[in-house]
Every structure is written in structure tokens, then in C-alpha cells.
Tab-separated table of C-alpha atoms in Angstrom:
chain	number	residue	atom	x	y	z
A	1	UNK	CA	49.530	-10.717	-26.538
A	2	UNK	CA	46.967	-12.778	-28.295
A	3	UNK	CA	46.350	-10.732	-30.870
A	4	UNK	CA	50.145	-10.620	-31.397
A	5	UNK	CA	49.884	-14.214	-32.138
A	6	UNK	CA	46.348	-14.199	-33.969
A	7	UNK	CA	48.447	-11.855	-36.438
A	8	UNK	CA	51.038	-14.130	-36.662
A	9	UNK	CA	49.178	-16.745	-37.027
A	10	UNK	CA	46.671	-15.436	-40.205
A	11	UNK	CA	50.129	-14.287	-41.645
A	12	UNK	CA	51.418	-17.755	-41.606
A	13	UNK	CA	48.451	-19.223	-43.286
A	14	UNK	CA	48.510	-16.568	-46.171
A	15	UNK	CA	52.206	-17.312	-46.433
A	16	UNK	CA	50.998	-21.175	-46.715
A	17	UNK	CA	48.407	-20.731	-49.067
A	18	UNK	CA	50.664	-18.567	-50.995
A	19	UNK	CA	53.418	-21.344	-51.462
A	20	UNK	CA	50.666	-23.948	-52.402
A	21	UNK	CA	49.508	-21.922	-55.074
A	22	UNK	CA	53.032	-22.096	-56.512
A	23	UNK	CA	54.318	-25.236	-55.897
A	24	UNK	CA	50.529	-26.665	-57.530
A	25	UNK	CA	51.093	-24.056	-60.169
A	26	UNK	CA	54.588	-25.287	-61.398
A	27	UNK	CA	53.584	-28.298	-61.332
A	28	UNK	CA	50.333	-27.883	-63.765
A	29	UNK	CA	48.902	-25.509	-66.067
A	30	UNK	CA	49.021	-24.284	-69.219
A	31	UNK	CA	51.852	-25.472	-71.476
A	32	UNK	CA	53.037	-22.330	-72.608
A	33	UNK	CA	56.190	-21.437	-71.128
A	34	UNK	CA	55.297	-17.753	-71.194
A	35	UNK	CA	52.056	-17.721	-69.813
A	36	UNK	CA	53.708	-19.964	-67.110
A	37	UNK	CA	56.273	-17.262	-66.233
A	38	UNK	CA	54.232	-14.500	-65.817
A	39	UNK	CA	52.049	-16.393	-63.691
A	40	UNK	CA	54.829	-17.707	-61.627
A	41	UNK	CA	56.354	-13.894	-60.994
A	42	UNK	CA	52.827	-12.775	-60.424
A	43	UNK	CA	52.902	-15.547	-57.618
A	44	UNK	CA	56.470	-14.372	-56.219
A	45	UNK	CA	55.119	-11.149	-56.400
A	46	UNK	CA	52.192	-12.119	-53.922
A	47	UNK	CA	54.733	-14.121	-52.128
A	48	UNK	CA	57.002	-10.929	-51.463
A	49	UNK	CA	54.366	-8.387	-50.569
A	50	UNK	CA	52.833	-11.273	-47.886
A	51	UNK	CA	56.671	-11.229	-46.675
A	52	UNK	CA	57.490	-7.470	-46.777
A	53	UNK	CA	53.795	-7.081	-45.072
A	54	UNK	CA	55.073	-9.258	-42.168
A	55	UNK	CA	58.087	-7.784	-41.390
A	56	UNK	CA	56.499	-4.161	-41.882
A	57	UNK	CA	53.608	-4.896	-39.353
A	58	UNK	CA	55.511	-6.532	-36.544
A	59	UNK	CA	54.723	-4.459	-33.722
A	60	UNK	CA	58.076	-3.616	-32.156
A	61	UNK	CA	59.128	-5.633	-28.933
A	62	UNK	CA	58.115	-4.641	-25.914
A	63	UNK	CA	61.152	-4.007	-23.515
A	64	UNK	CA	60.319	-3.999	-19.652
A	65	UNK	CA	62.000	-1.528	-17.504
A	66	UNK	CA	63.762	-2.960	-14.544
A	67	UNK	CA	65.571	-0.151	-11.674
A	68	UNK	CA	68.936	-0.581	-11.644
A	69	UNK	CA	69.048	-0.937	-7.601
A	70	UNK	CA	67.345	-3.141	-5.129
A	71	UNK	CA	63.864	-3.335	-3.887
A	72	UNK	CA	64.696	-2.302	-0.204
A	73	UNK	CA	66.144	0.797	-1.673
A	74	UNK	CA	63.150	1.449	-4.148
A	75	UNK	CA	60.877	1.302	-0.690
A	76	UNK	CA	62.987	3.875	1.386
A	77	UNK	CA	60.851	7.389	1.702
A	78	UNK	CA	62.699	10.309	0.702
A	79	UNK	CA	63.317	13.939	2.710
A	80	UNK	CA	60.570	16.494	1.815
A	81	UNK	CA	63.889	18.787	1.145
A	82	UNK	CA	65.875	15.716	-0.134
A	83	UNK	CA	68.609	16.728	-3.171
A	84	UNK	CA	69.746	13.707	-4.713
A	85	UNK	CA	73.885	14.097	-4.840
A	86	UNK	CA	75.591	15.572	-7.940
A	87	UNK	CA	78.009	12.901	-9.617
A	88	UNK	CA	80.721	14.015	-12.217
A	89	UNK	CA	80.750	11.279	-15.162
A	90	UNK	CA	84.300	9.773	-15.242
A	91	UNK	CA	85.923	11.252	-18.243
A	92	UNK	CA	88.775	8.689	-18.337
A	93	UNK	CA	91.526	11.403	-17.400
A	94	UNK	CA	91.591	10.437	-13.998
A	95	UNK	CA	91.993	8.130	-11.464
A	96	UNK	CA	89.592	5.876	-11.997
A	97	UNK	CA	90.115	4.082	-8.575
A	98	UNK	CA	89.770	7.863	-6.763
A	99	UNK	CA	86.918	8.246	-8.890
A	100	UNK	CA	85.053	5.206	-7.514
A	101	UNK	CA	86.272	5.987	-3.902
A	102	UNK	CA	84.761	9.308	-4.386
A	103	UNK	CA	80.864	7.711	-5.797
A	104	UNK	CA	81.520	5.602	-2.409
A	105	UNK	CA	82.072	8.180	-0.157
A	106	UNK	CA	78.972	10.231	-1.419
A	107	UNK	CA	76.690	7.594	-1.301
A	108	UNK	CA	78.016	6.152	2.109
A	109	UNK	CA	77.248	9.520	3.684
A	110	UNK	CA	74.064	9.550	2.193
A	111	UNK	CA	73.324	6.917	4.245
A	112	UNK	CA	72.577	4.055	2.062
A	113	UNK	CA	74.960	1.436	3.565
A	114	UNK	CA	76.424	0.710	0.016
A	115	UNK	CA	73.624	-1.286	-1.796
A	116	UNK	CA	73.822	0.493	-4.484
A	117	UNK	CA	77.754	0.373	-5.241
A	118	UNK	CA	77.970	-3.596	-3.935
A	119	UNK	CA	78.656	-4.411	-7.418
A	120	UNK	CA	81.483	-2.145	-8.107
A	121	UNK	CA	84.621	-3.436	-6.087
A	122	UNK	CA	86.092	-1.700	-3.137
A	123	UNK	CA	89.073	0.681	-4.630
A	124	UNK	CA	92.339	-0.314	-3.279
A	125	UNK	CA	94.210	1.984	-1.141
């Protein structure tokens, strides 16, 4: 992580140094308007390759994983000859609340007491 924000860090000062350069650089010089522009799109080029560089090298985000169900159920030991149970995706043709009942009902006589389906609400009979 701190190399993450040495990175950032050196980026930002080339970025600063960068901008200085222009802003003292408008602000003095030579007198000839030509020489002055080419000098000044020389400097924006500088400025967008520092820019473009930045954005290129960001090292993408690191996403932690978190299970989707509850400690106590990440702890339980599993069969030798355990088969997890084979769910059908709802395909929206359905009853969805017969659908739901049914994910219950398998997972209930798995044993699990329901964590895993205690957010999902109880289908209404």
C-alpha cells in the first residue's frame, strides 16, 4: 500500500513541477509570440503525457471477497460423501413465491436451520 501512495505521491510532484514551469513560463520569456507558443504546447504536451501516465499506471483496485453467508455456516464440516443440492435459476416464468418455497424447503432439509435464506422473506401461503 505504500508504494501505492509513494507513486502517487512522485506523480503529484511531477504534475506540480510541470504546472510551475508553465505558469513561470507565460509569465516570462522571450518576446516572440511564436517561440512562446511552441514552448507553451511543448509544456502541455509534458503536462498531458504526466496525466495520461497517471491514469495508465494506476494499479487497478483491489476488491476483497466477502462469502455471501454467515461465519457459523462457513465453520460447519461437511460429509465426506456430501453433494451440495442442485438449484434451478428462476427463469421468471414461474411462480416466483413457489420458487422461493422450493430454495426453502431444500435448504431446510439440508439441515441448515435457514441462515442462509433469513434474508429472503417467508413466501406466503
Amino acid at each position: 500500500m505504500e508504494n501505492i501512495i509513494m507513486g502517487f505521491k512522485e506523480r503529484d510532484d511531477k504534475m506540480t513541477f510541470i504546472m510551475k514551469r508553465i505558469i513561470d513560463f507565460s509569465g516570462k520569456g522571450p518576446t516572440n509570440e511564436e517561440i512562446q507558443h511552441e514552448n507553451l504546447q511543448k509544456e502541455a504536451k509534458l503536462l498531458k503525457k504526466a496525466i495520461k501516465g497517471q491514469f495508465e499506471s494506476v494499479d487497478p483496485p483491489l476488491y476483497t471477497y466477502s462469502k455471501p453467508y454467515t461465519q457459523m455456516i462457513g465453520r460447519l464440516r461437511k460429509l465426506k460423501n456430501y453433494q451440495p443440492p442442485k438449484f434451478q435459476q428462476f427463469d421468471g416464468k414461474g411462480n416466483p413465491h413457489q420458487h422461493i418455497a422450493h430454495f426453502v424447503e431444500t435448504y431446510n432439509s439440508v439441515g441448515i436451520s435457514g441462515d442462509l435464506v433469513s434474508p429472503y422473506p417467508r413466501p406466503a401461503h
